[in-house]
mmCIF file of N, CA, C and O in Angstrom:
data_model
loop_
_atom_site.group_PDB
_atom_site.id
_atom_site.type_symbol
_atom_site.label_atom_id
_atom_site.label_comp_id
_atom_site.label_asym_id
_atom_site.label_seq_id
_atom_site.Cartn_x
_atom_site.Cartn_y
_atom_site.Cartn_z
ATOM 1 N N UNK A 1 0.846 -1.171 0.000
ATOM 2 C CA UNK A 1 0.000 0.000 0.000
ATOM 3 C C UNK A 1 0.895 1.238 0.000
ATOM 4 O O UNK A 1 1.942 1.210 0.646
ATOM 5 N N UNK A 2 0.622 2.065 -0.526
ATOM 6 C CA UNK A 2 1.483 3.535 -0.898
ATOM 7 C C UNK A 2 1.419 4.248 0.294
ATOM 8 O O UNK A 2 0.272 4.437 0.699
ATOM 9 N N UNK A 3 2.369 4.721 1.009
ATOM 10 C CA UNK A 3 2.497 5.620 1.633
ATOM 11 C C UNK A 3 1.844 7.002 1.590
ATOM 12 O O UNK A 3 1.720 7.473 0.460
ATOM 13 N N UNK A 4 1.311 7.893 2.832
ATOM 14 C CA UNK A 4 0.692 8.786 2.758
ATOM 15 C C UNK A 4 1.141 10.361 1.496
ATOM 16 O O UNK A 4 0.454 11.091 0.781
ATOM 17 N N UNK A 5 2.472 10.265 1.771
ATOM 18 C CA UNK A 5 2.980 11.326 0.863
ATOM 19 C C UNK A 5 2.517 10.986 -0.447
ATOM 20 O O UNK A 5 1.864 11.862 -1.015
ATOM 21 N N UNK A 6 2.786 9.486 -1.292
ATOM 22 C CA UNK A 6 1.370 9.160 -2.405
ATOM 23 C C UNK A 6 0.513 10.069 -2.722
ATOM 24 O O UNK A 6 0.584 10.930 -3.600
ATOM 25 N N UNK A 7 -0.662 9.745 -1.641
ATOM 26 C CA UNK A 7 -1.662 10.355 -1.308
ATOM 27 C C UNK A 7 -1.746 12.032 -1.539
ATOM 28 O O UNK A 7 -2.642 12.680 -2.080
ATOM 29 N N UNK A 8 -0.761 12.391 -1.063
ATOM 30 C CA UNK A 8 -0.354 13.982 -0.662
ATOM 31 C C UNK A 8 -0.407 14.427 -2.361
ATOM 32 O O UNK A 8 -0.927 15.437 -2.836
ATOM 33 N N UNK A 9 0.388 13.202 -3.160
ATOM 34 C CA UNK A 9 0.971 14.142 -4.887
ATOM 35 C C UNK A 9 -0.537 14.573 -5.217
ATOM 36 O O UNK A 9 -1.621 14.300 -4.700
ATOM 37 N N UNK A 10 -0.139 15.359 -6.292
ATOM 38 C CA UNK A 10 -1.221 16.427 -7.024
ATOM 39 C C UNK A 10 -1.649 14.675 -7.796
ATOM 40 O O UNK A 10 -0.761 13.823 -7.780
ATOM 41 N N UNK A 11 -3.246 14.283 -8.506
ATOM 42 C CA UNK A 11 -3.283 13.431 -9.349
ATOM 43 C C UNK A 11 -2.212 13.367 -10.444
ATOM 44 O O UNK A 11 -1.514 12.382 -10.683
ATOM 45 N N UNK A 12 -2.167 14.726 -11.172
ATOM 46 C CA UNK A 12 -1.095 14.515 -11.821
ATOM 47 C C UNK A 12 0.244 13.363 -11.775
ATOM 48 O O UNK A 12 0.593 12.317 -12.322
ATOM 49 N N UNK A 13 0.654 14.217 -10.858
ATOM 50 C CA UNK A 13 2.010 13.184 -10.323
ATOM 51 C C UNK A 13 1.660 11.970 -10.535
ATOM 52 O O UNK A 13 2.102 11.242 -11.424
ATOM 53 N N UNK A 14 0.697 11.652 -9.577
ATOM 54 C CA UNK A 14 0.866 10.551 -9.170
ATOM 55 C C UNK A 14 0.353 9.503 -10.164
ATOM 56 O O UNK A 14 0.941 8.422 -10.146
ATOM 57 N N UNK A 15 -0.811 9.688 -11.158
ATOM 58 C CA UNK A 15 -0.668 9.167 -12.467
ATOM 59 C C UNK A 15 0.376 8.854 -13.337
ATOM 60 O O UNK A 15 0.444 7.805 -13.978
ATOM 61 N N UNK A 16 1.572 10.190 -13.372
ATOM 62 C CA UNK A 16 3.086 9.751 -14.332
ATOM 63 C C UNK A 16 3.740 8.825 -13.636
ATOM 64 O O UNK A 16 4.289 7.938 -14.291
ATOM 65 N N UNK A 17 3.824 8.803 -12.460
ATOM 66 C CA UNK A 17 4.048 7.686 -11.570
ATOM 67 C C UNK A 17 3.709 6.567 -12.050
ATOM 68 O O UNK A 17 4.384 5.947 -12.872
ATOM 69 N N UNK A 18 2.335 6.099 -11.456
ATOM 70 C CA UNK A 18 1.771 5.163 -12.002
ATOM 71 C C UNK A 18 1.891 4.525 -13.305
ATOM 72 O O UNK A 18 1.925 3.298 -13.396
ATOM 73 N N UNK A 19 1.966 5.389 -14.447
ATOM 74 C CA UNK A 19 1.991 5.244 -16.037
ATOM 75 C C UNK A 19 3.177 4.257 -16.471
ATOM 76 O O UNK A 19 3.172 3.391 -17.346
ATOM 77 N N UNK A 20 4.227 4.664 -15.563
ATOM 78 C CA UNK A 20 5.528 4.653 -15.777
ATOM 79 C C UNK A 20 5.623 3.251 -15.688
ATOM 80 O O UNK A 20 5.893 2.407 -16.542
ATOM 81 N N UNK A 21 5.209 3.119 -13.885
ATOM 82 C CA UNK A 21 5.433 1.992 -13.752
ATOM 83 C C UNK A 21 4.576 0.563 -14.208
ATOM 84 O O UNK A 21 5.009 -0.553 -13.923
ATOM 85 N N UNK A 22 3.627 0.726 -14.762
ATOM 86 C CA UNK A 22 2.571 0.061 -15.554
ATOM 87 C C UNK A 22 3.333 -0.003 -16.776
ATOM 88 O O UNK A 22 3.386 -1.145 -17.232
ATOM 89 N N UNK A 23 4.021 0.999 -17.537
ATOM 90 C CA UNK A 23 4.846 0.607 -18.522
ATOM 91 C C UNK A 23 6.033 0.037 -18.506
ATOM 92 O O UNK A 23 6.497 -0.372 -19.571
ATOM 93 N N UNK A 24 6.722 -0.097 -17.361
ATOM 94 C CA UNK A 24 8.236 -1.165 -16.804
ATOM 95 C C UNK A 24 7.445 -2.631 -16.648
ATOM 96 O O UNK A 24 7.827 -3.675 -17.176
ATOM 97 N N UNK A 25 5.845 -2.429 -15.516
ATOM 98 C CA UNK A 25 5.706 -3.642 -15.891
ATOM 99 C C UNK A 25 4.879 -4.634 -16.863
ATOM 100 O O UNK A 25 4.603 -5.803 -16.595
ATOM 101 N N UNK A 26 4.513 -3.889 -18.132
ATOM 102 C CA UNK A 26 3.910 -4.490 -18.991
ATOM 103 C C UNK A 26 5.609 -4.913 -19.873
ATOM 104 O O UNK A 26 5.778 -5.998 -20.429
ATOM 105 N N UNK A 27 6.261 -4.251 -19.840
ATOM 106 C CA UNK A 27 7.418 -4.951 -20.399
ATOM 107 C C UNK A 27 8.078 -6.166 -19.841
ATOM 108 O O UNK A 27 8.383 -6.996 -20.697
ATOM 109 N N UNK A 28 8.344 -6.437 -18.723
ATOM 110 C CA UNK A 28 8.853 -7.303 -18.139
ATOM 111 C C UNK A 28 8.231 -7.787 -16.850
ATOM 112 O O UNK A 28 7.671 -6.968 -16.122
ATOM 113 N N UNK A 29 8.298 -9.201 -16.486
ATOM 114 C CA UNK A 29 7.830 -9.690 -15.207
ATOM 115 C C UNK A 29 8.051 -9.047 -14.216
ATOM 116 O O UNK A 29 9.015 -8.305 -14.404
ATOM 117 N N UNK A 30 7.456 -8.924 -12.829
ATOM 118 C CA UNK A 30 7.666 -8.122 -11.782
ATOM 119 C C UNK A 30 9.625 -8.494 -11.203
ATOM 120 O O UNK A 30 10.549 -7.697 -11.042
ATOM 121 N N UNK A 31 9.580 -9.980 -11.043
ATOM 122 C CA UNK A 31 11.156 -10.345 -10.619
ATOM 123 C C UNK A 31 11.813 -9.700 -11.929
ATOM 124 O O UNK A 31 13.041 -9.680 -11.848
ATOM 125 N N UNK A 32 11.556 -9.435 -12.519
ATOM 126 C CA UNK A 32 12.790 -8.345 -14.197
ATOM 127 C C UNK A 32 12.774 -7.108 -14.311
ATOM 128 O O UNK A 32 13.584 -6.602 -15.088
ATOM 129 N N UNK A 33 11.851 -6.260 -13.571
ATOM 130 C CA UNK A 33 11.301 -4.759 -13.479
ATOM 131 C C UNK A 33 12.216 -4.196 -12.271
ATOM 132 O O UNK A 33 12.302 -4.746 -11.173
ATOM 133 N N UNK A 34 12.925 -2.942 -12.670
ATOM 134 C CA UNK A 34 13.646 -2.422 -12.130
ATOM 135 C C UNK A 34 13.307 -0.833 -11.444
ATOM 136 O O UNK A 34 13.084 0.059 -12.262
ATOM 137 N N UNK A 35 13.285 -0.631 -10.595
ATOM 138 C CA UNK A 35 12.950 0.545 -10.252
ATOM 139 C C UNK A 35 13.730 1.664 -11.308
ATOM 140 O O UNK A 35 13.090 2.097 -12.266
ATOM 141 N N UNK A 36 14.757 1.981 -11.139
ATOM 142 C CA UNK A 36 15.426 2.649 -12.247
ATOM 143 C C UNK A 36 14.884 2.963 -13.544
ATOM 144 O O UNK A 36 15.270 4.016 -14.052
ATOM 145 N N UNK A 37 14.096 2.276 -14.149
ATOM 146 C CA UNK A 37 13.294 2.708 -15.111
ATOM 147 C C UNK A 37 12.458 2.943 -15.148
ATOM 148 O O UNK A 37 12.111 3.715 -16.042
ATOM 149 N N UNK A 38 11.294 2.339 -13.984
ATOM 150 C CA UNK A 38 10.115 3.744 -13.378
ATOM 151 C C UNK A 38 10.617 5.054 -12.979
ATOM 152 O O UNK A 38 9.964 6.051 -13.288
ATOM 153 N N UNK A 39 11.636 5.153 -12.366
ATOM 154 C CA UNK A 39 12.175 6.705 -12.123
ATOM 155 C C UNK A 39 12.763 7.359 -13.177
ATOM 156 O O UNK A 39 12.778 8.553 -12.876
ATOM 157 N N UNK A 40 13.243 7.195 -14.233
ATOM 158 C CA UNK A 40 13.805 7.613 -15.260
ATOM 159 C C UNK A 40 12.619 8.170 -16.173
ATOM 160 O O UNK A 40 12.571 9.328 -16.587
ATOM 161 N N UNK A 41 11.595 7.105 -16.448
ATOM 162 C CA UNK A 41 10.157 7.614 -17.242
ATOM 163 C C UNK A 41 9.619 8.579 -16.350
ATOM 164 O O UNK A 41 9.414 9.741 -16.701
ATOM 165 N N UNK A 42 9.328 8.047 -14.947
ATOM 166 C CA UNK A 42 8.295 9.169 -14.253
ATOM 167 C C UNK A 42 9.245 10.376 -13.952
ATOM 168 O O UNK A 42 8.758 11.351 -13.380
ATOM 169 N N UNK A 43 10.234 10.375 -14.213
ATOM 170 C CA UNK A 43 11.374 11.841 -13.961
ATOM 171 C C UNK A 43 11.282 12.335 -12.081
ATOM 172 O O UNK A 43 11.302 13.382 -11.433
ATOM 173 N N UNK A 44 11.206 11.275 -11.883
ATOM 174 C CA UNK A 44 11.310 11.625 -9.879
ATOM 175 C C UNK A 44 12.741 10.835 -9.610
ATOM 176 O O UNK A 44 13.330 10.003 -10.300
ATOM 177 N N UNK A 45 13.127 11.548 -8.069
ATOM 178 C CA UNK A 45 14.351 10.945 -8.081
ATOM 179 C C UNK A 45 14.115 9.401 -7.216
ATOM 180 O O UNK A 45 13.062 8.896 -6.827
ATOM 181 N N UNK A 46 15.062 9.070 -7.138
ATOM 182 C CA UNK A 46 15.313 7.708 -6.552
ATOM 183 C C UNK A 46 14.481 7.919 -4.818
ATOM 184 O O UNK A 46 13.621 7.171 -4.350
ATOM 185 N N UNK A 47 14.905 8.797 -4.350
ATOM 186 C CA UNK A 47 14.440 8.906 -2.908
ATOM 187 C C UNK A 47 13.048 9.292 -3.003
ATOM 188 O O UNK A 47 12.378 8.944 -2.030
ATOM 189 N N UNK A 48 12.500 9.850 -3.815
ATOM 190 C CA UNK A 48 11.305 10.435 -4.083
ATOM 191 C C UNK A 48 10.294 9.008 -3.882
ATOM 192 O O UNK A 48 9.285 8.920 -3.183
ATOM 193 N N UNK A 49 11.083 7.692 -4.946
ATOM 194 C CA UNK A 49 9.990 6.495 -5.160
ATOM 195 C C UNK A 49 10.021 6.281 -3.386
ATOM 196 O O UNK A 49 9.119 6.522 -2.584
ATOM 197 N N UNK A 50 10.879 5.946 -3.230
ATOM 198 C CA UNK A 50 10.672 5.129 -1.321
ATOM 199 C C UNK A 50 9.951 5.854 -0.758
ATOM 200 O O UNK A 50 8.970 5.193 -0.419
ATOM 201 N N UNK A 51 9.812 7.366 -0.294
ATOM 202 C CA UNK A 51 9.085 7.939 0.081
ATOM 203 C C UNK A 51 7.115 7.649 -0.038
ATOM 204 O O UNK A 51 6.174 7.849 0.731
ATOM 205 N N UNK A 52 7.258 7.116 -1.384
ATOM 206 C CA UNK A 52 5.622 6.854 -1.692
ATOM 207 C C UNK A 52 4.929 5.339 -2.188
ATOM 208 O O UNK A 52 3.808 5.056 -2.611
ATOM 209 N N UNK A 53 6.474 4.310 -1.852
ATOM 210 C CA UNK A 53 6.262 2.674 -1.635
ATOM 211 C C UNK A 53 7.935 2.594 -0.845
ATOM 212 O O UNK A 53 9.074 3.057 -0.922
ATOM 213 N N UNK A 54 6.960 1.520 0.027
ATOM 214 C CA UNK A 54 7.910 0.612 0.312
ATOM 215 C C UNK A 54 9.179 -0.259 -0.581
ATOM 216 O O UNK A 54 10.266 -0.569 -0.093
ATOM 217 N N UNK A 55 8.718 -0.559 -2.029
ATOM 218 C CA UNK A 55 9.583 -1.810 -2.463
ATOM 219 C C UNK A 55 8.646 -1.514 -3.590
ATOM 220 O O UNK A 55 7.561 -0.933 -3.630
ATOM 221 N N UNK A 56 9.541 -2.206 -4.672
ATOM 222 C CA UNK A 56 8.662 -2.314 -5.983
ATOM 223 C C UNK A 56 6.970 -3.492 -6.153
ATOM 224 O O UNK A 56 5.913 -3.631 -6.767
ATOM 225 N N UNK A 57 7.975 -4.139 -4.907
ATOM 226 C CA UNK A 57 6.193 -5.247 -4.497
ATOM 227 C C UNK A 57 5.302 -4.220 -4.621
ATOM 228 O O UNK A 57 4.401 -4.034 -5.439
ATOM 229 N N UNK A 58 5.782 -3.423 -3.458
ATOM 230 C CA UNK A 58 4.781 -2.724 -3.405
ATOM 231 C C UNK A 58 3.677 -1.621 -3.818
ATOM 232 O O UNK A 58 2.682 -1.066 -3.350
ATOM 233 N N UNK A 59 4.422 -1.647 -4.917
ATOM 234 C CA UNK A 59 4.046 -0.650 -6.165
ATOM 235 C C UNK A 59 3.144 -1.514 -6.858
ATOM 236 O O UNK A 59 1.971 -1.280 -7.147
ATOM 237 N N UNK A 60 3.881 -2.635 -7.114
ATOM 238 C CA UNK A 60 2.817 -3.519 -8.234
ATOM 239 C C UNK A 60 1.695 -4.388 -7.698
ATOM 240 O O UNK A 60 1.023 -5.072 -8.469
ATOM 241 N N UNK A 61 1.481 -4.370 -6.380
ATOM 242 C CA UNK A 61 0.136 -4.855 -5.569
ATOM 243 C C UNK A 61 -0.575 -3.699 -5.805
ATOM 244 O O UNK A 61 -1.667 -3.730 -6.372
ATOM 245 N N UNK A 62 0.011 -2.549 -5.373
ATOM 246 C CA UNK A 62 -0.987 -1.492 -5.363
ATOM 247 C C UNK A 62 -1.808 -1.396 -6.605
ATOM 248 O O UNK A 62 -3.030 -1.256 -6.650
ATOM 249 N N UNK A 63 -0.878 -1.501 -7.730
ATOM 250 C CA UNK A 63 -1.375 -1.234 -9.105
ATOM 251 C C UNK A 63 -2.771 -2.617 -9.363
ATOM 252 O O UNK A 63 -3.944 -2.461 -9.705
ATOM 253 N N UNK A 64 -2.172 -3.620 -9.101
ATOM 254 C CA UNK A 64 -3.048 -5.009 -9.357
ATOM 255 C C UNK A 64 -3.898 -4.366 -8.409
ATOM 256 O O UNK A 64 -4.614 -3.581 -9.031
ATOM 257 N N UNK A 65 -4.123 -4.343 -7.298
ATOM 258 C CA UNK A 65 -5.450 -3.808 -6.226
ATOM 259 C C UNK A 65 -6.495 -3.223 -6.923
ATOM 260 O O UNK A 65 -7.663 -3.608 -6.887
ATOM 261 N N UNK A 66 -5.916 -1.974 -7.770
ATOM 262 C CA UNK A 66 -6.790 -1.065 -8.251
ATOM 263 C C UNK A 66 -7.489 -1.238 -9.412
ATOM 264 O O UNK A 66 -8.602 -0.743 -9.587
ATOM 265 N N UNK A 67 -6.836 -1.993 -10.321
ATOM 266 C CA UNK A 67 -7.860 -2.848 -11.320
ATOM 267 C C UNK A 67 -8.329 -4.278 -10.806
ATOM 268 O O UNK A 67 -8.834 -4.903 -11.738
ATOM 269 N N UNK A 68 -8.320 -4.977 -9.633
ATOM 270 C CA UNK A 68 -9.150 -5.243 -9.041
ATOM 271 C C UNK A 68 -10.597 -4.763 -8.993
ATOM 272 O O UNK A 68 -11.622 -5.365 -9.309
ATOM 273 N N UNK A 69 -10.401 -3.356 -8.452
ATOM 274 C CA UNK A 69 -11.458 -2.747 -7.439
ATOM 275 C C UNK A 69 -12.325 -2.195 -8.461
ATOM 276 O O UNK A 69 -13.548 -2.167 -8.322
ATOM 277 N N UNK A 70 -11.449 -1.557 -9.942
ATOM 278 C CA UNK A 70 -12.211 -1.142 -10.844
ATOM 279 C C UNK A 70 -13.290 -2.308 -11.480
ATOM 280 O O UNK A 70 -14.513 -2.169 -11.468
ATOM 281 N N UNK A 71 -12.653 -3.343 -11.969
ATOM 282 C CA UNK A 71 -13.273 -4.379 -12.285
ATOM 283 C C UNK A 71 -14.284 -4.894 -11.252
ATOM 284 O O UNK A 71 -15.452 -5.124 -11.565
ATOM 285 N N UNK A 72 -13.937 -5.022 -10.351
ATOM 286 C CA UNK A 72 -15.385 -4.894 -9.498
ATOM 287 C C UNK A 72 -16.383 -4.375 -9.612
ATOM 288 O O UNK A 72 -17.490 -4.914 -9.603
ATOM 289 N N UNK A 73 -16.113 -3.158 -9.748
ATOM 290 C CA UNK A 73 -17.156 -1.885 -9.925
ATOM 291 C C UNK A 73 -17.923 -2.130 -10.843
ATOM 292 O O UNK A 73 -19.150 -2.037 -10.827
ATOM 293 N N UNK A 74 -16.858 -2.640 -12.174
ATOM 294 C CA UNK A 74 -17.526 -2.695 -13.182
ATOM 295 C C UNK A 74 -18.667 -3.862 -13.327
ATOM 296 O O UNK A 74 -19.741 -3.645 -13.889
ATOM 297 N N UNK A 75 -18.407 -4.778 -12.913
ATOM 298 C CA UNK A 75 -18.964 -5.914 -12.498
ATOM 299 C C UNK A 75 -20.590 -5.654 -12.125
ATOM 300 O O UNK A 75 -21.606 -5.956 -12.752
ATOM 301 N N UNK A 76 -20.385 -4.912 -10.736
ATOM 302 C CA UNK A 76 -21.538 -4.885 -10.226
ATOM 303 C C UNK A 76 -22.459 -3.782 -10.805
ATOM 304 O O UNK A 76 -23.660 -3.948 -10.590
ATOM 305 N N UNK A 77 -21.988 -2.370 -11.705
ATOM 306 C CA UNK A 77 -22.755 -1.829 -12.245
ATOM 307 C C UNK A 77 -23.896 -2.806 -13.004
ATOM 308 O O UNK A 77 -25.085 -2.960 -12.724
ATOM 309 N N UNK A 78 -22.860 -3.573 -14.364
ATOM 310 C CA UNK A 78 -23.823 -4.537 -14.832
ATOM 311 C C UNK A 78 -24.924 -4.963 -14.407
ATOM 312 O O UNK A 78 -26.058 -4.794 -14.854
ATOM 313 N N UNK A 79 -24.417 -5.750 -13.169
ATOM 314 C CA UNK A 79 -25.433 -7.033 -12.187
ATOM 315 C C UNK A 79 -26.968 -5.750 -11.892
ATOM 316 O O UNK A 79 -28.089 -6.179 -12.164
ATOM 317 N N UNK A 80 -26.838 -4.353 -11.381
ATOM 318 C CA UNK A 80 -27.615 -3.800 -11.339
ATOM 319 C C UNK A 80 -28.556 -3.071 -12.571
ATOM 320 O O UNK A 80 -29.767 -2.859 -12.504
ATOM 321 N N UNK A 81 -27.473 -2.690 -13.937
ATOM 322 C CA UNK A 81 -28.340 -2.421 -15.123
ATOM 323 C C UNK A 81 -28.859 -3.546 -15.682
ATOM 324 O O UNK A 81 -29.652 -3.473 -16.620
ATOM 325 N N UNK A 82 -28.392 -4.903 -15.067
ATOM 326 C CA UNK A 82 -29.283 -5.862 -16.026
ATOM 327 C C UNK A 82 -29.852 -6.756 -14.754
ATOM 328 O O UNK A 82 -29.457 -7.918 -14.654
ATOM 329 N N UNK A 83 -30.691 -6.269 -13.873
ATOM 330 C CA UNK A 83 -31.375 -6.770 -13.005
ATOM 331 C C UNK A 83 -30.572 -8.074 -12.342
ATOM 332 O O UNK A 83 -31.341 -8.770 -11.680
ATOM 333 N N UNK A 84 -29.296 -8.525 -12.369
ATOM 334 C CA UNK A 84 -28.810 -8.992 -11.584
ATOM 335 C C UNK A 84 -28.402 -10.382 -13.067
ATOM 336 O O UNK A 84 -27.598 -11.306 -13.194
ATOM 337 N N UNK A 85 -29.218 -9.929 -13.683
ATOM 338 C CA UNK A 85 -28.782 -11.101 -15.215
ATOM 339 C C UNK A 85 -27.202 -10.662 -15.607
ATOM 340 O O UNK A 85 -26.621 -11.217 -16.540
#
């Protein structure tokens, strides 16, 4: 889970963030994904990432969580526009 300072970035930020690292890991498996190249795309420094995860785990749970939660959503809109069909 992301640390409060996360929380704190403008959406902005924290989307190029995100982008970045969704694009390190659509390239390579999580054990092959390097922090160094989320910070290089998202243009933050090295101390900047720790500040707003723990570990790259922890970046890429967060990310899986949230299309989780979307897909959920999406899920249950359905179940309610189509009477539960």
């Amino acid at each position: 889970m992301p640390k409060q300072t996360f929380f704190n970035l403008p959406a902005e930020k924290q989307d190029n963030l995100l982008n970045a690292a969704k694009k390190e890991f659509s390239r390579v498996p999580l054990h092959e994904a390097v922090i160094s190249n989320i910070i290089k795309s998202a243009k933050i420094p090295r101390g900047s990432f720790y500040q707003y995860f723990e570990d790259l785990e922890d970046l890429f749970f967060y990310i899986l969580e949230e299309y989780v939660k979307r897909n959920n959503e999406r899920f249950t809109l359905q179940l309610k526009l189509n009477n539960g069909d």
